[in-house]
């Protein structure tokens, strides 16, 4: 039986067709799987050819792009990209100043010369290839364990990526499917010159703010238009006034027809991460510790940043994007926790796993599979001992600007002493352009008093941990008492020159000896922390290597068990291109409560208070009162629609995903999930899972009647009415 289970790694992409017992609306499918479910797609209402969806070089898939870590789509032949306002919020914030607040006022580029450059590390990625290379990645890992297994997979991954990236302008990666069971080489065209074209005011793009976040009914016009540029030779290039708009191989046509409940809908995008195939113990850890601790931590960080920046307008603008991201993640974590508790996810997953083990024990040679699963569980158990420390140290690095910059340049100098193929992922030559961009933009997202206050909170929590979780280097750099911490942080930020862009970029070019001789206090602190960070990284890789080796036993058993039940299995999301399908769908979340799947502008007026987050702009309110909705009005409601509800399977990263009708026309733009379904990253519940989208009719009306941009409507082949 063990050999039979192992053989599933070859047949997985071909063996996952849906059947009559499966939920047709569940699943984030790889495009290559769609021909296998062509019958189900057709039965659901799709009128195209499923085989075309599997071809990344054909429409509509070659029009769907990865934008700033989320999703988007080309909507004109001249590189116009449609994505969410919140996905492009960092671009809007980057171009905002106290005397030019694009966040509040929005922005419309009158012509291409007026389009504003995005932050230097912002990217649009166009997927051009997706090839299975499992045998190549795992060949060198056979017979190895722990860190050696990790290193073998890592070396093979880097070699595949380096070979793939020999073509200039190409960004490649290796995607891990089914937790170490299958690997795919992803090839993407990397467009580095991205510009802001059209952004509605924040009071439209984020109407309702955090109050309405993950809530239906919704009334946000969460969209923004960007444009991708290339050099005159048509190849990806850094920003230059001489660059020309990128000509995509295809673009989506925004629909001009009306839509209604029950209509077919299909979404394509780059969902971030789901965990639906994790072990029952991981479900329990997520609900009992991870989510409650994350909620508390994010709330503290938000309170500190907002409290410190409250009276400093420059600091408030600088941290607007970070605060918005934290608030979104906080609300998501709380919703996920509530949803998993409501669904009794721990019990349901444990009972399902118990049944799987009972089935497995009846198969020949189950003992070997069971042994690997038990070994994987032991690795997970070991990680529980340091989870609080590991979470704090991760946040200290990710949520700061100058300290992160100092750590980055120290790590980069360390990695440069190795051959490029042996450098840590993220610090190879291919990554230095992105690192440069990150160091440049730090200037506009930093205020010393805010960063010091944030570090004070995080390190105070670290100091309160049990002694067994303390790291000697962190204790030496930051002290072990509140008084020592204050003294050291004051000295550290008083003695650094990294607050200036030129000094950060100079530090990036310095070698280890030059950095060692530096008297910059933050660089010195980062150098002192580096041995600990490298040691913790080594420990994490050893654990990751073991899980990479052992998890496939669990996955193969789970896949075989699901197939014995006649159930579909699709890979957990991992930021690769996926497709989900379903319909425009109402919902009954609670007894006596019914959610209609369309909202209208009347809801904007009803919610309007004149104060953030329900401060609809006067031009919008005037246009609603005038009632001139033209061809974008919904006939059955005799008014203008705003947002749409579907039962599409989505998660974080799907923000900005285009929603298509049965003919492949763009009818909506995904931007959120409902509160009842936030937990879908771990457990899909068809009773509650809904996705929230901007109705393209609302976007068209805003661009025609409220904040007019007739030149952009013309470019998208849309009527300016």
mmCIF file of C-alpha atoms in Angstrom, residues 515-673:
data_model
loop_
_atom_site.group_PDB
_atom_site.id
_atom_site.type_symbol
_atom_site.label_atom_id
_atom_site.label_comp_id
_atom_site.label_asym_id
_atom_site.label_seq_id
_atom_site.Cartn_x
_atom_site.Cartn_y
_atom_site.Cartn_z
ATOM 1 C CA UNK A 515 29.800 47.375 8.001
ATOM 2 C CA UNK A 516 31.774 45.982 10.936
ATOM 3 C CA UNK A 517 33.749 49.224 11.093
ATOM 4 C CA UNK A 518 30.646 51.404 10.942
ATOM 5 C CA UNK A 519 29.749 53.512 13.975
ATOM 6 C CA UNK A 520 26.079 53.587 12.959
ATOM 7 C CA UNK A 521 24.226 52.361 16.029
ATOM 8 C CA UNK A 522 21.441 50.538 14.160
ATOM 9 C CA UNK A 523 23.943 48.767 11.924
ATOM 10 C CA UNK A 524 25.883 47.774 15.031
ATOM 11 C CA UNK A 525 22.713 46.456 16.666
ATOM 12 C CA UNK A 526 21.828 44.452 13.551
ATOM 13 C CA UNK A 527 25.346 42.990 13.454
ATOM 14 C CA UNK A 528 24.988 41.883 17.073
ATOM 15 C CA UNK A 529 21.594 40.303 16.348
ATOM 16 C CA UNK A 530 22.743 38.529 13.193
ATOM 17 C CA UNK A 531 24.239 35.388 14.839
ATOM 18 C CA UNK A 532 20.929 34.798 16.653
ATOM 19 C CA UNK A 533 18.846 35.383 13.548
ATOM 20 C CA UNK A 534 21.019 32.991 11.540
ATOM 21 C CA UNK A 535 20.857 30.376 14.294
ATOM 22 C CA UNK A 536 17.067 30.623 14.538
ATOM 23 C CA UNK A 537 16.874 30.452 10.754
ATOM 24 C CA UNK A 538 18.915 27.242 10.774
ATOM 25 C CA UNK A 539 16.616 25.697 13.376
ATOM 26 C CA UNK A 540 13.550 26.685 11.390
ATOM 27 C CA UNK A 541 14.979 25.161 8.209
ATOM 28 C CA UNK A 542 15.725 21.886 9.967
ATOM 29 C CA UNK A 543 12.091 21.681 11.078
ATOM 30 C CA UNK A 544 10.844 22.783 7.673
ATOM 31 C CA UNK A 545 12.973 20.111 6.004
ATOM 32 C CA UNK A 546 11.500 17.385 8.164
ATOM 33 C CA UNK A 547 7.964 18.559 7.489
ATOM 34 C CA UNK A 548 8.737 18.799 3.777
ATOM 35 C CA UNK A 549 9.890 15.175 3.893
ATOM 36 C CA UNK A 550 7.122 13.835 6.124
ATOM 37 C CA UNK A 551 3.950 15.741 5.167
ATOM 38 C CA UNK A 552 3.529 13.955 1.814
ATOM 39 C CA UNK A 553 2.688 10.753 3.712
ATOM 40 C CA UNK A 554 -0.240 12.545 5.340
ATOM 41 C CA UNK A 555 -1.300 14.178 2.063
ATOM 42 C CA UNK A 556 -1.217 10.938 0.082
ATOM 43 C CA UNK A 557 -3.244 9.194 2.728
ATOM 44 C CA UNK A 558 -5.727 12.083 2.792
ATOM 45 C CA UNK A 559 -6.028 12.164 -1.006
ATOM 46 C CA UNK A 560 -6.564 8.417 -1.218
ATOM 47 C CA UNK A 561 -9.113 8.568 1.597
ATOM 48 C CA UNK A 562 -10.995 11.439 -0.067
ATOM 49 C CA UNK A 563 -11.055 9.569 -3.354
ATOM 50 C CA UNK A 564 -12.431 6.507 -1.576
ATOM 51 C CA UNK A 565 -15.285 8.794 -0.458
ATOM 52 C CA UNK A 566 -15.807 10.116 -3.973
ATOM 53 C CA UNK A 567 -14.684 13.591 -2.912
ATOM 54 C CA UNK A 568 -12.601 16.163 -4.777
ATOM 55 C CA UNK A 569 -9.153 17.217 -3.655
ATOM 56 C CA UNK A 570 -7.447 20.403 -4.860
ATOM 57 C CA UNK A 571 -4.146 21.870 -3.639
ATOM 58 C CA UNK A 572 -4.137 24.396 -0.840
ATOM 59 C CA UNK A 573 -3.568 27.912 -2.159
ATOM 60 C CA UNK A 574 0.046 29.087 -2.402
ATOM 61 C CA UNK A 575 -0.026 32.359 -4.401
ATOM 62 C CA UNK A 576 -0.127 30.583 -7.766
ATOM 63 C CA UNK A 577 -2.759 31.233 -10.425
ATOM 64 C CA UNK A 578 -6.058 29.545 -9.526
ATOM 65 C CA UNK A 579 -9.612 29.515 -10.816
ATOM 66 C CA UNK A 580 -12.852 29.143 -8.866
ATOM 67 C CA UNK A 581 -16.403 29.189 -10.185
ATOM 68 C CA UNK A 582 -19.945 29.481 -8.915
ATOM 69 C CA UNK A 583 -22.739 32.010 -9.212
ATOM 70 C CA UNK A 584 -24.114 35.326 -8.013
ATOM 71 C CA UNK A 585 -25.678 34.125 -4.815
ATOM 72 C CA UNK A 586 -27.838 35.357 -1.954
ATOM 73 C CA UNK A 587 -27.261 34.152 1.589
ATOM 74 C CA UNK A 588 -29.217 33.431 4.761
ATOM 75 C CA UNK A 589 -26.575 33.848 7.495
ATOM 76 C CA UNK A 590 -28.936 33.608 10.465
ATOM 77 C CA UNK A 591 -32.547 32.849 11.201
ATOM 78 C CA UNK A 592 -34.755 35.543 9.717
ATOM 79 C CA UNK A 593 -31.865 37.301 7.928
ATOM 80 C CA UNK A 594 -31.560 37.294 4.127
ATOM 81 C CA UNK A 595 -28.730 38.887 2.139
ATOM 82 C CA UNK A 596 -29.718 40.061 -1.352
ATOM 83 C CA UNK A 597 -26.669 39.661 -3.649
ATOM 84 C CA UNK A 598 -26.705 43.236 -4.981
ATOM 85 C CA UNK A 599 -26.304 46.536 -3.113
ATOM 86 C CA UNK A 600 -27.186 49.969 -4.487
ATOM 87 C CA UNK A 601 -26.204 53.600 -4.055
ATOM 88 C CA UNK A 602 -29.178 54.073 -1.730
ATOM 89 C CA UNK A 603 -27.161 52.148 0.850
ATOM 90 C CA UNK A 604 -24.392 54.754 0.591
ATOM 91 C CA UNK A 605 -26.857 57.479 1.488
ATOM 92 C CA UNK A 606 -28.355 55.436 4.317
ATOM 93 C CA UNK A 607 -24.939 54.857 5.879
ATOM 94 C CA UNK A 608 -23.661 58.396 5.340
ATOM 95 C CA UNK A 609 -22.884 60.263 8.580
ATOM 96 C CA UNK A 610 -20.477 62.875 7.283
ATOM 97 C CA UNK A 611 -17.714 61.389 9.414
ATOM 98 C CA UNK A 612 -15.132 58.748 8.544
ATOM 99 C CA UNK A 613 -15.614 55.966 7.556
ATOM 100 C CA UNK A 614 -19.111 56.881 6.307
ATOM 101 C CA UNK A 615 -18.213 60.234 4.788
ATOM 102 C CA UNK A 616 -19.388 59.903 1.196
ATOM 103 C CA UNK A 617 -17.925 62.745 -0.927
ATOM 104 C CA UNK A 618 -20.292 65.533 -1.982
ATOM 105 C CA UNK A 619 -19.891 64.827 -5.736
ATOM 106 C CA UNK A 620 -21.028 61.250 -5.097
ATOM 107 C CA UNK A 621 -24.014 62.287 -2.981
ATOM 108 C CA UNK A 622 -25.000 64.907 -5.556
ATOM 109 C CA UNK A 623 -24.814 62.378 -8.378
ATOM 110 C CA UNK A 624 -26.929 59.898 -6.422
ATOM 111 C CA UNK A 625 -29.533 62.593 -5.733
ATOM 112 C CA UNK A 626 -29.591 63.558 -9.396
ATOM 113 C CA UNK A 627 -30.361 59.949 -10.306
ATOM 114 C CA UNK A 628 -28.677 60.081 -13.709
ATOM 115 C CA UNK A 629 -27.464 56.489 -13.939
ATOM 116 C CA UNK A 630 -27.687 56.028 -17.686
ATOM 117 C CA UNK A 631 -26.812 52.624 -19.117
ATOM 118 C CA UNK A 632 -25.214 51.398 -15.883
ATOM 119 C CA UNK A 633 -28.469 51.263 -13.873
ATOM 120 C CA UNK A 634 -29.938 47.910 -12.846
ATOM 121 C CA UNK A 635 -33.377 47.770 -14.535
ATOM 122 C CA UNK A 636 -35.007 45.548 -11.923
ATOM 123 C CA UNK A 637 -34.039 47.971 -9.156
ATOM 124 C CA UNK A 638 -34.264 51.204 -11.180
ATOM 125 C CA UNK A 639 -31.086 52.486 -9.572
ATOM 126 C CA UNK A 640 -27.304 52.125 -9.591
ATOM 127 C CA UNK A 641 -25.743 48.956 -8.146
ATOM 128 C CA UNK A 642 -22.521 49.073 -6.107
ATOM 129 C CA UNK A 643 -21.351 45.633 -4.983
ATOM 130 C CA UNK A 644 -22.112 41.991 -5.790
ATOM 131 C CA UNK A 645 -22.148 38.829 -3.658
ATOM 132 C CA UNK A 646 -21.143 35.423 -5.089
ATOM 133 C CA UNK A 647 -20.335 32.010 -3.655
ATOM 134 C CA UNK A 648 -16.883 31.921 -5.262
ATOM 135 C CA UNK A 649 -14.078 30.243 -3.317
ATOM 136 C CA UNK A 650 -11.568 32.972 -2.389
ATOM 137 C CA UNK A 651 -9.031 33.915 0.257
ATOM 138 C CA UNK A 652 -6.371 36.574 0.903
ATOM 139 C CA UNK A 653 -4.432 37.312 -2.290
ATOM 140 C CA UNK A 654 -7.613 37.098 -4.363
ATOM 141 C CA UNK A 655 -8.072 40.825 -3.820
ATOM 142 C CA UNK A 656 -8.217 42.391 -7.256
ATOM 143 C CA UNK A 657 -9.156 39.130 -8.995
ATOM 144 C CA UNK A 658 -11.345 39.661 -12.063
ATOM 145 C CA UNK A 659 -14.796 38.058 -11.919
ATOM 146 C CA UNK A 660 -15.961 36.863 -15.337
ATOM 147 C CA UNK A 661 -19.334 35.895 -16.769
ATOM 148 C CA UNK A 662 -20.136 32.801 -18.846
ATOM 149 C CA UNK A 663 -18.657 34.463 -21.963
ATOM 150 C CA UNK A 664 -15.461 35.600 -20.228
ATOM 151 C CA UNK A 665 -16.456 39.275 -19.892
ATOM 152 C CA UNK A 666 -15.447 41.204 -16.760
ATOM 153 C CA UNK A 667 -18.500 41.778 -14.549
ATOM 154 C CA UNK A 668 -16.928 42.472 -11.155
ATOM 155 C CA UNK A 669 -13.715 42.884 -9.185
ATOM 156 C CA UNK A 670 -13.154 40.810 -6.049
ATOM 157 C CA UNK A 671 -12.154 42.671 -2.887
ATOM 158 C CA UNK A 672 -13.398 40.906 0.244
ATOM 159 C CA UNK A 673 -15.177 38.008 1.927
#
